[in-house]
Coordinates of C-alpha atoms and ligand atoms in Angstrom, one line a residue:
M1 CA -5.8 10.1 10.1
Q2 CA -6.8 13.7 9.6
Q3 CA -6.0 14.3 13.3
L4 CA -2.6 12.7 12.9
L5 CA -1.9 14.9 9.9
F6 CA -2.8 18.0 12.0
E7 CA -0.7 16.8 14.9
L8 CA 2.3 16.3 12.7
G9 CA 2.0 19.8 11.2
L10 CA 1.2 18.4 7.8
A11 CA -2.3 19.9 7.7
R12 CA -3.7 23.2 9.0
T13 CA -7.1 25.0 8.7
E14 CA -7.2 28.2 6.7
L15 CA -10.5 30.0 6.3
G16 CA -12.4 26.8 7.2
R17 CA -10.5 24.7 4.6
T18 CA -7.8 22.1 5.2
V19 CA -4.5 23.1 3.7
Y20 CA -1.5 20.8 3.5
D21 CA 2.2 21.7 4.0
E22 CA 3.4 22.3 0.4
R23 CA 6.8 20.9 1.2
H24 CA 5.3 17.4 1.6
L25 CA 2.7 17.6 -1.1
C26 CA 3.9 15.8 -4.2
H27 CA 5.5 18.4 -6.5
S28 CA 4.5 18.8 -10.1
P29 CA 4.7 17.1 -12.5
Q30 CA 3.3 14.2 -10.5
E31 CA 3.0 11.3 -13.0
R32 CA 3.9 10.5 -16.6
L33 CA 3.2 7.5 -18.8
F34 CA 5.5 6.2 -21.6
Y35 CA 3.0 5.5 -24.3
E36 CA 3.8 4.8 -28.0
G37 CA 7.3 6.3 -28.0
E38 CA 6.8 9.4 -25.8
W39 CA 6.0 10.5 -22.3
V40 CA 2.5 11.8 -21.7
E41 CA 1.2 13.5 -18.6
G42 CA -0.8 11.4 -16.1
L43 CA -1.1 7.6 -16.0
L44 CA -4.3 7.2 -18.0
P45 CA -3.6 6.1 -21.6
P46 CA -4.6 8.9 -23.9
T47 CA -7.8 8.8 -25.9
D48 CA -6.7 10.7 -29.1
D49 CA -8.6 9.4 -32.0
L50 CA -9.9 6.5 -29.9
P51 CA -13.6 7.2 -29.3
L52 CA -14.1 3.6 -28.0
R53 CA -11.6 4.3 -25.2
Q54 CA -13.1 7.6 -24.3
A55 CA -16.6 6.0 -24.3
Q56 CA -15.5 3.2 -22.0
Y57 CA -13.6 5.6 -19.7
R58 CA -17.0 7.5 -19.3
R59 CA -18.9 4.3 -18.7
F60 CA -16.5 3.2 -16.1
A61 CA -16.6 6.6 -14.4
M62 CA -20.4 6.3 -14.3
R63 CA -20.3 2.9 -12.7
V64 CA -17.9 4.1 -10.1
N65 CA -20.1 7.1 -9.3
Q66 CA -23.1 4.9 -9.1
A67 CA -21.4 2.5 -6.7
R68 CA -20.3 5.5 -4.6
R69 CA -23.9 6.9 -4.5
E70 CA -25.9 3.7 -4.1
L71 CA -23.6 1.5 -2.1
G72 CA -21.1 3.8 -0.3
F73 CA -17.4 3.3 -0.1
A74 CA -14.9 4.9 2.4
M75 CA -11.3 5.0 3.3
P76 CA -10.8 3.6 5.9
S77 CA -13.2 1.0 4.6
R78 CA -14.7 0.3 8.1
R79 CA -16.5 3.6 7.8
A80 CA -18.7 2.3 5.0
R81 CA -21.5 -0.1 5.7
W82 CA -21.3 -3.6 4.4
T83 CA -24.3 -4.8 2.4
A84 CA -25.3 -7.7 0.3
A85 CA -24.4 -5.6 -2.8
H86 CA -20.8 -5.1 -1.4
A87 CA -20.6 -8.8 -0.7
A88 CA -21.7 -9.6 -4.3
L89 CA -18.8 -7.4 -5.6
D90 CA -16.5 -9.1 -3.1
G91 CA -17.6 -12.5 -4.5
Q92 CA -16.1 -12.0 -8.0
T93 CA -12.9 -10.8 -9.5
M94 CA -12.6 -7.4 -10.9
A95 CA -11.9 -9.0 -14.3
Q96 CA -15.2 -10.9 -14.1
W97 CA -17.1 -7.7 -13.2
L98 CA -15.5 -5.7 -16.0
Q99 CA -16.5 -8.4 -18.5
A100 CA -20.0 -8.4 -17.2
Q101 CA -20.1 -4.6 -17.7
Q102 CA -18.7 -5.1 -21.3
L103 CA -15.8 -2.9 -20.4
D104 CA -13.0 -4.4 -22.4
E105 CA -11.0 -1.6 -24.1
A106 CA -7.2 -2.4 -23.9
G107 CA -6.1 1.0 -22.5
L108 CA -8.8 1.0 -19.8
L109 CA -8.0 -2.6 -18.8
W110 CA -4.2 -1.9 -18.7
Y111 CA -4.8 1.2 -16.5
L112 CA -7.1 -0.6 -14.0
D113 CA -4.7 -3.6 -13.9
Y114 CA -1.9 -1.2 -13.1
C115 CA -3.8 0.5 -10.3
C116 CA -4.6 -2.8 -8.7
R117 CA -1.0 -4.1 -9.0
D118 CA 0.2 -0.8 -7.5
D119 CA -2.1 -0.7 -4.5
Y120 CA -2.9 -4.4 -4.0
G121 CA 0.1 -6.2 -5.4
A122 CA -2.0 -8.2 -7.9
G123 CA -4.0 -7.5 -11.1
L124 CA -7.6 -7.6 -12.3
A125 CA -7.7 -11.4 -12.6
E126 CA -6.9 -11.8 -8.9
V127 CA -8.4 -8.9 -6.9
S128 CA -12.1 -8.7 -6.1
A129 CA -14.4 -6.3 -7.8
W130 CA -15.0 -4.7 -4.4
A131 CA -11.2 -3.9 -4.2
G132 CA -11.1 -2.6 -7.8
I133 CA -14.0 -0.3 -7.1
Q134 CA -12.8 0.7 -3.6
Y135 CA -9.6 2.0 -5.2
F136 CA -11.6 4.8 -7.0
A137 CA -14.9 5.1 -5.1
S138 CA -13.2 5.5 -1.6
R139 CA -11.0 8.3 -3.0
H140 CA -11.3 10.6 -5.9
G141 CA -13.6 8.6 -8.2
F142 CA -12.6 8.0 -11.8
H143 CA -12.6 10.8 -14.4
A144 CA -12.5 10.4 -18.2
P145 CA -10.1 13.0 -19.8
G146 CA -11.9 16.3 -20.5
D147 CA -14.7 15.6 -17.9
A148 CA -15.1 17.8 -14.8
E149 CA -12.8 16.4 -12.1
G150 CA -13.4 18.7 -9.1
E151 CA -10.5 19.2 -6.8
R152 CA -7.8 16.5 -7.0
D153 CA -6.9 14.6 -3.8
A154 CA -3.7 15.8 -2.1
V155 CA -0.8 13.4 -2.4
L156 CA 1.7 13.5 0.5
T157 CA 5.0 11.8 -0.2
W158 CA 8.5 11.6 1.2
P159 CA 11.8 10.3 -0.2
E160 CA 12.0 7.9 2.8
G161 CA 8.4 6.8 2.3
N162 CA 6.2 5.9 5.3
A163 CA 9.4 6.1 7.5
W164 CA 8.8 9.8 7.7
L165 CA 5.5 9.2 9.4
T166 CA 6.6 6.3 11.7
Q167 CA 9.7 8.2 12.9
R168 CA 7.5 11.1 14.0
M169 CA 4.9 8.9 15.5
A170 CA 7.7 7.3 17.6
Q171 CA 9.0 10.7 18.8
G172 CA 8.2 11.3 22.5
L173 CA 7.8 7.6 23.2
S174 CA 11.5 7.0 23.9
E175 CA 10.9 5.8 27.4
Q176 CA 8.2 3.4 26.4
L177 CA 9.4 2.1 23.1
F178 CA 11.6 -1.0 22.9
T179 CA 12.7 -1.7 19.4
G180 CA 15.3 -4.1 18.0
R181 CA 13.6 -7.2 19.3
S182 CA 12.3 -10.1 17.3
V183 CA 9.4 -11.8 19.0
L184 CA 9.9 -15.6 18.8
R185 CA 6.9 -16.9 20.7
V186 CA 3.7 -15.7 22.3
R187 CA 1.9 -17.6 25.0
E188 CA -1.4 -16.6 26.5
S189 CA -2.0 -17.9 30.0
R190 CA -4.9 -17.5 32.3
H191 CA -3.8 -14.2 33.8
Q192 CA -1.3 -12.8 31.3
V193 CA 0.4 -13.0 27.9
E194 CA 4.1 -14.1 27.9
L195 CA 6.5 -13.2 25.2
L196 CA 9.8 -14.6 24.3
A197 CA 11.9 -12.1 22.3
W198 CA 15.4 -12.0 20.9
N199 CA 17.3 -8.8 21.7
E200 CA 19.2 -8.0 18.5
T201 CA 21.6 -5.7 20.3
T202 CA 22.6 -7.9 23.2
Q203 CA 22.1 -11.1 21.1
A204 CA 20.2 -12.7 24.0
P205 CA 16.7 -13.8 24.7
E206 CA 14.3 -11.8 26.8
R207 CA 11.0 -12.6 28.5
W208 CA 8.2 -10.1 28.6
S209 CA 4.7 -10.3 30.1
A210 CA 1.6 -8.2 29.8
S211 CA -2.0 -8.3 30.7
Q212 CA -3.1 -7.5 27.1
L213 CA -1.1 -7.8 23.9
V214 CA -1.5 -5.9 20.6
L215 CA -0.1 -7.9 17.8
A216 CA 0.7 -5.6 14.8
T217 CA 2.7 -8.1 12.8
P218 CA 1.3 -9.5 9.5
L219 CA -1.2 -12.3 10.3
F220 CA 0.9 -15.0 8.8
V221 CA 3.7 -14.0 11.2
A222 CA 1.2 -13.8 14.2
Q223 CA 0.1 -17.4 13.4
R224 CA 3.6 -18.7 13.7
L225 CA 4.3 -16.8 16.9
L226 CA 1.3 -17.9 18.8
E227 CA 1.5 -21.1 20.8
A228 CA -2.3 -21.5 20.6
V229 CA -3.8 -19.9 17.4
P230 CA -7.3 -18.5 17.9
P231 CA -9.8 -20.1 15.4
A232 CA -10.4 -16.7 13.7
L233 CA -6.7 -16.2 13.0
Q234 CA -6.5 -19.8 11.7
A235 CA -9.4 -19.2 9.3
A236 CA -8.1 -15.7 8.2
T237 CA -4.6 -16.9 7.4
Q238 CA -6.1 -19.7 5.2
Q239 CA -8.0 -17.0 3.2
I240 CA -5.2 -14.4 2.8
S241 CA -2.5 -14.7 0.1
Y242 CA 0.5 -12.3 -0.1
A243 CA 2.1 -10.6 -3.0
P244 CA 5.9 -10.6 -3.3
W245 CA 7.5 -7.3 -4.2
L246 CA 10.9 -6.4 -5.5
V247 CA 11.9 -2.8 -4.6
S248 CA 15.2 -1.6 -6.2
N249 CA 17.1 1.6 -5.5
L250 CA 19.4 2.7 -8.3
S251 CA 22.1 5.3 -7.8
L252 CA 23.0 7.0 -11.1
K253 CA 26.0 9.1 -12.1
S254 CA 23.8 11.7 -13.6
A255 CA 20.3 12.3 -14.9
L256 CA 19.1 9.8 -17.5
L257 CA 18.7 10.6 -21.1
D258 CA 15.0 11.2 -21.7
R259 CA 12.6 10.3 -24.5
P260 CA 10.3 12.9 -26.1
G261 CA 7.3 14.3 -24.4
V262 CA 6.7 15.4 -20.8
G263 CA 9.8 15.9 -18.7
P264 CA 10.8 14.0 -15.5
A265 CA 8.1 13.5 -13.0
W266 CA 7.8 12.0 -9.5
D267 CA 6.4 8.8 -10.9
S268 CA 7.3 7.4 -14.3
V269 CA 5.4 4.3 -15.7
T270 CA 5.6 2.4 -18.9
Y271 CA 2.4 1.4 -20.7
G272 CA 2.2 -2.4 -21.1
S273 CA 5.1 -3.1 -18.6
P274 CA 4.7 -5.9 -16.1
A275 CA 6.5 -3.7 -13.5
L276 CA 5.2 -0.5 -11.9
G277 CA 7.7 2.0 -13.0
Y278 CA 10.0 4.2 -10.9
V279 CA 9.8 7.1 -8.5
D280 CA 12.5 9.9 -8.5
A281 CA 13.6 9.8 -4.9
R282 CA 15.0 13.4 -5.2
H283 CA 11.8 14.8 -6.8
Q284 CA 10.8 16.5 -3.5
T285 CA 14.1 18.0 -2.6
L286 CA 14.4 21.8 -2.2
D287 CA 18.2 21.6 -1.9
P288 CA 19.6 22.9 -5.2
T289 CA 23.1 21.3 -4.6
P290 CA 23.7 19.0 -7.6
R291 CA 23.8 15.3 -6.4
P292 CA 23.7 12.0 -8.3
S293 CA 20.2 10.8 -9.2
L294 CA 18.5 8.1 -7.2
I295 CA 15.4 6.3 -8.5
T296 CA 13.3 3.6 -6.8
H297 CA 11.8 0.9 -9.1
Y298 CA 8.8 -1.0 -7.9
W299 CA 7.7 -4.5 -9.1
A300 CA 4.8 -6.5 -7.6
L301 CA 5.5 -10.0 -8.8
P302 CA 3.1 -12.9 -9.4
R303 CA 2.9 -15.2 -6.4
Q304 CA 4.4 -18.0 -8.5
Q305 CA 7.6 -16.1 -8.6
R306 CA 8.1 -15.9 -4.9
A307 CA 10.4 -18.9 -4.7
A308 CA 12.5 -17.6 -7.5
L309 CA 12.7 -14.2 -5.9
L310 CA 14.2 -15.9 -2.8
S311 CA 16.5 -18.4 -4.6
D312 CA 17.8 -16.6 -7.7
D313 CA 21.0 -14.8 -7.4
W314 CA 20.6 -11.1 -6.9
T315 CA 22.3 -10.3 -10.2
T316 CA 19.5 -12.1 -12.1
W317 CA 16.9 -9.7 -10.5
A318 CA 19.2 -6.7 -11.0
Q319 CA 19.5 -7.5 -14.7
A320 CA 15.7 -7.9 -15.0
V321 CA 15.2 -4.4 -13.4
I322 CA 17.9 -2.8 -15.6
A323 CA 16.4 -4.4 -18.7
E324 CA 12.9 -3.1 -17.7
L325 CA 14.2 0.5 -17.2
A326 CA 16.4 0.4 -20.4
H327 CA 13.2 0.3 -22.5
T328 CA 12.7 4.0 -21.7
H329 CA 16.3 5.0 -20.7
A330 CA 18.8 3.3 -23.0
D331 CA 21.8 4.9 -21.2
L332 CA 20.8 3.4 -17.8
P333 CA 23.4 0.5 -17.8
Q334 CA 26.2 3.1 -18.4
Q335 CA 24.8 5.5 -15.7
L336 CA 24.3 2.9 -13.0
Q337 CA 26.7 3.2 -10.0
R338 CA 25.0 1.0 -7.5
I339 CA 21.8 -1.0 -7.2
D340 CA 20.2 -2.1 -3.9
L341 CA 17.5 -4.7 -4.1
A342 CA 14.9 -5.4 -1.3
R343 CA 13.1 -8.7 -1.8
W344 CA 9.8 -8.8 0.1
G345 CA 8.4 -12.3 0.0
H346 CA 5.1 -11.3 1.6
A347 CA 4.8 -7.6 1.0
M348 CA 1.0 -7.1 0.9
S349 CA -2.1 -9.1 1.5
I350 CA -4.1 -9.3 -1.7
P351 CA -7.8 -8.5 -1.5
T352 CA -8.8 -11.6 -3.5
P353 CA -12.6 -12.5 -3.6
G354 CA -14.0 -13.2 -0.2
V355 CA -11.2 -11.6 1.8
R356 CA -12.8 -8.3 2.6
G357 CA -16.1 -9.9 3.5
S358 CA -14.4 -12.6 5.6
A359 CA -16.1 -13.2 8.9
A360 CA -12.8 -14.3 10.4
L361 CA -11.1 -11.0 9.5
A362 CA -14.0 -9.1 10.8
A363 CA -13.7 -10.9 14.1
L364 CA -10.0 -10.1 14.3
R365 CA -10.7 -6.4 13.4
E366 CA -13.6 -5.9 15.8
Q367 CA -13.0 -8.1 18.9
P368 CA -10.1 -9.1 21.1
Q369 CA -9.3 -12.8 20.9
G370 CA -8.8 -13.5 24.6
R371 CA -6.0 -11.1 25.7
L372 CA -4.8 -10.6 22.1
H373 CA -5.7 -7.6 19.9
F374 CA -4.8 -7.6 16.2
A375 CA -3.7 -4.4 14.6
H376 CA -1.9 -5.1 11.4
S377 CA -3.3 -3.6 8.1
D378 CA -3.9 -7.3 7.1
V379 CA -7.1 -7.2 9.1
A380 CA -8.6 -4.7 6.6
G381 CA -8.0 -7.2 3.8
Y382 CA -5.6 -4.9 2.0
S383 CA -2.6 -2.8 2.6
V384 CA -2.5 1.0 2.9
F385 CA -1.4 3.3 5.6
E386 CA -4.8 4.7 6.3
E387 CA -6.2 1.2 7.1
A388 CA -3.2 0.3 9.3
Y389 CA -3.3 3.6 11.2
T390 CA -7.1 3.4 11.8
Q391 CA -6.9 -0.2 13.0
G392 CA -4.1 0.7 15.4
A393 CA -6.1 3.7 16.7
A394 CA -9.2 1.6 17.1
V395 CA -7.4 -1.0 19.1
A396 CA -5.8 1.7 21.3
A397 CA -9.2 3.2 22.0
R398 CA -10.6 -0.3 22.9
L399 CA -7.7 -0.8 25.3
A400 CA -8.2 2.6 26.8
R401 CA -11.8 1.8 27.5
E402 CA -10.7 -1.5 29.0
V403 CA -8.4 0.3 31.4
Q404 CA -11.1 2.8 32.5
S405 CA -13.7 0.0 33.1
P406 CA -12.0 -3.4 33.1
R407 CA -14.0 -6.4 32.1
R408 CA -14.5 -9.0 34.9
K409 CA -12.0 -11.7 34.3
S410 CA -13.1 -15.1 35.5
Ligands
LIG501 C1 6.7 -1.7 -1.8 C2 5.5 -1.2 -1.0 C3 5.1 0.2 -1.2 C4 4.0 0.7 -0.5 N1 3.6 1.9 -0.7 C5 2.6 2.5 0.1 C6 2.2 3.8 -0.1 O1 2.7 4.5 -1.0 N2 1.1 4.3 0.6 C7 0.5 3.5 1.5 O2 -0.4 3.9 2.2 N3 0.9 2.2 1.7 C8 1.9 1.7 1.0 N4 2.3 0.4 1.2 C9 1.6 -0.4 2.2 C10 2.1 -0.1 3.6 O3 3.4 -0.4 3.7 C11 1.3 -0.9 4.6 O4 0.0 -0.6 4.5 C12 1.8 -0.5 6.0 O5 3.1 -0.7 6.2 C13 1.1 -1.4 7.0 O6 1.5 -1.0 8.3 P1 1.4 -2.0 9.5 O7 1.9 -1.3 10.7 O8 0.0 -2.6 9.6 O9 2.4 -3.2 9.1 P2 3.9 -3.3 8.7 O10 4.4 -2.0 8.1 O11 4.0 -4.5 7.9 O12 4.6 -3.5 10.1 C14 4.7 -4.8 10.7 C15 5.9 -4.7 11.6 O13 6.0 -5.9 12.4 C16 7.4 -6.2 12.5 N5 7.5 -7.6 12.8 C17 7.2 -8.7 12.0 N6 7.5 -9.8 12.7 C18 8.0 -9.5 13.9 C19 8.5 -10.2 15.0 N7 8.5 -11.6 15.0 N8 9.0 -9.6 16.1 C20 8.9 -8.2 16.1 N9 8.5 -7.5 15.1 C21 8.0 -8.1 14.0 C22 7.9 -5.8 11.2 O14 9.3 -5.6 11.3 C23 7.2 -4.5 10.9 O15 7.9 -3.4 11.4 C24 3.4 -0.2 0.5 C25 3.8 -1.5 0.7 C26 4.9 -2.0 -0.1 C27 5.3 -3.4 0.2

């Protein structure tokens, strides 16, 4: 990942330290939380006059530090060893673990639930304690307000999201890259892999063949594409469940009326809300030309709502998003010019108990299944760019080794 960031010009070394291109670092203010009638800085519920909350923040920070020190966590997760202690965390939900630690303060629980919904698409009652701790221990740790934090992790962000990265990764591959095809079927035969694809431009089927195939589609898609499903894939897809997401882009006539407290930030979240708040898509712009505002609202929905997300009329969901945002911006209905909804039925694999430690997923991560190599972030058990990229790079390295010294094929 670091190497990619350097190659893309996002990072450079200055006096022995890694420095990021400021245009792509998230501009200040980064995050704000709507809490008890006003916006406060950061996403952690404040501790004013709440000694119990401060004490539990400290205790949780200690637990995370202890886990980092004694067990080891890393991003990408494959860099950390997997021990019986990790497996024990993976065997329970984060809610169960917190209860066992007697960590039960409402503000702490809300914040941790929000973090899990934001990164994993599901809350404390669903994700494993391994995932809940990985969130902090593999990155910046957890810091109670007022405690020494050290240097904060850099946040890189783009209005177009990960598309900024994928477009640049695709540059220079024009001759080799064939997009706009939906793969319909994959068949592995003795000497090759055959693919049936639908060319979306010519509206005609195409046949492709290869000696090895990297499947970087979500695993539930891979399972449907393969004529013969390898047992590890069969087992893994039975273990994985996916979170549906609703992502809405709202074009506004002008900036929204704000409530008291901290001014507009990149990410604005409401305490107690079932949704994840909104990002100001123009926060990073350096162009001073006045333009209408554009915000992106994120909502990881409970799995039980997947069917309704598909079947309900779009206006029902638009109304739900508008009502959510109107809690903090009463003028939103009048300011709204256009709303675009993207319904993702299976947006992210949820790291429920047992998923990270799954032997089937480990097999898909680490070994080819015949001529098939699996490279989707699903094989990590959860969904972030770092995991997706690392798996892709690992599979590419495996294939490069294969080309240099091919295995004997009987
Ligand atoms: C709303 C949301 C916000 C997110 N925000 C972040 C974030 O801020 N930071 C972060 O690190 N991660 C974020 N993620 C997670 C991130 O998107 C994933 O980790 C990443 O996209 C995984 O990359 P991937 O290449 O493994 O898979 P994907 O991005 O899922 O790519 C799979 C590809 O396979 C293609 N495909 C599927 N079926 C077929 C077929 N039959 N034929 C041909 N092609 C097919 C799909 O079109 C897709 O392009 C977010 C996810 C969601 C849903």
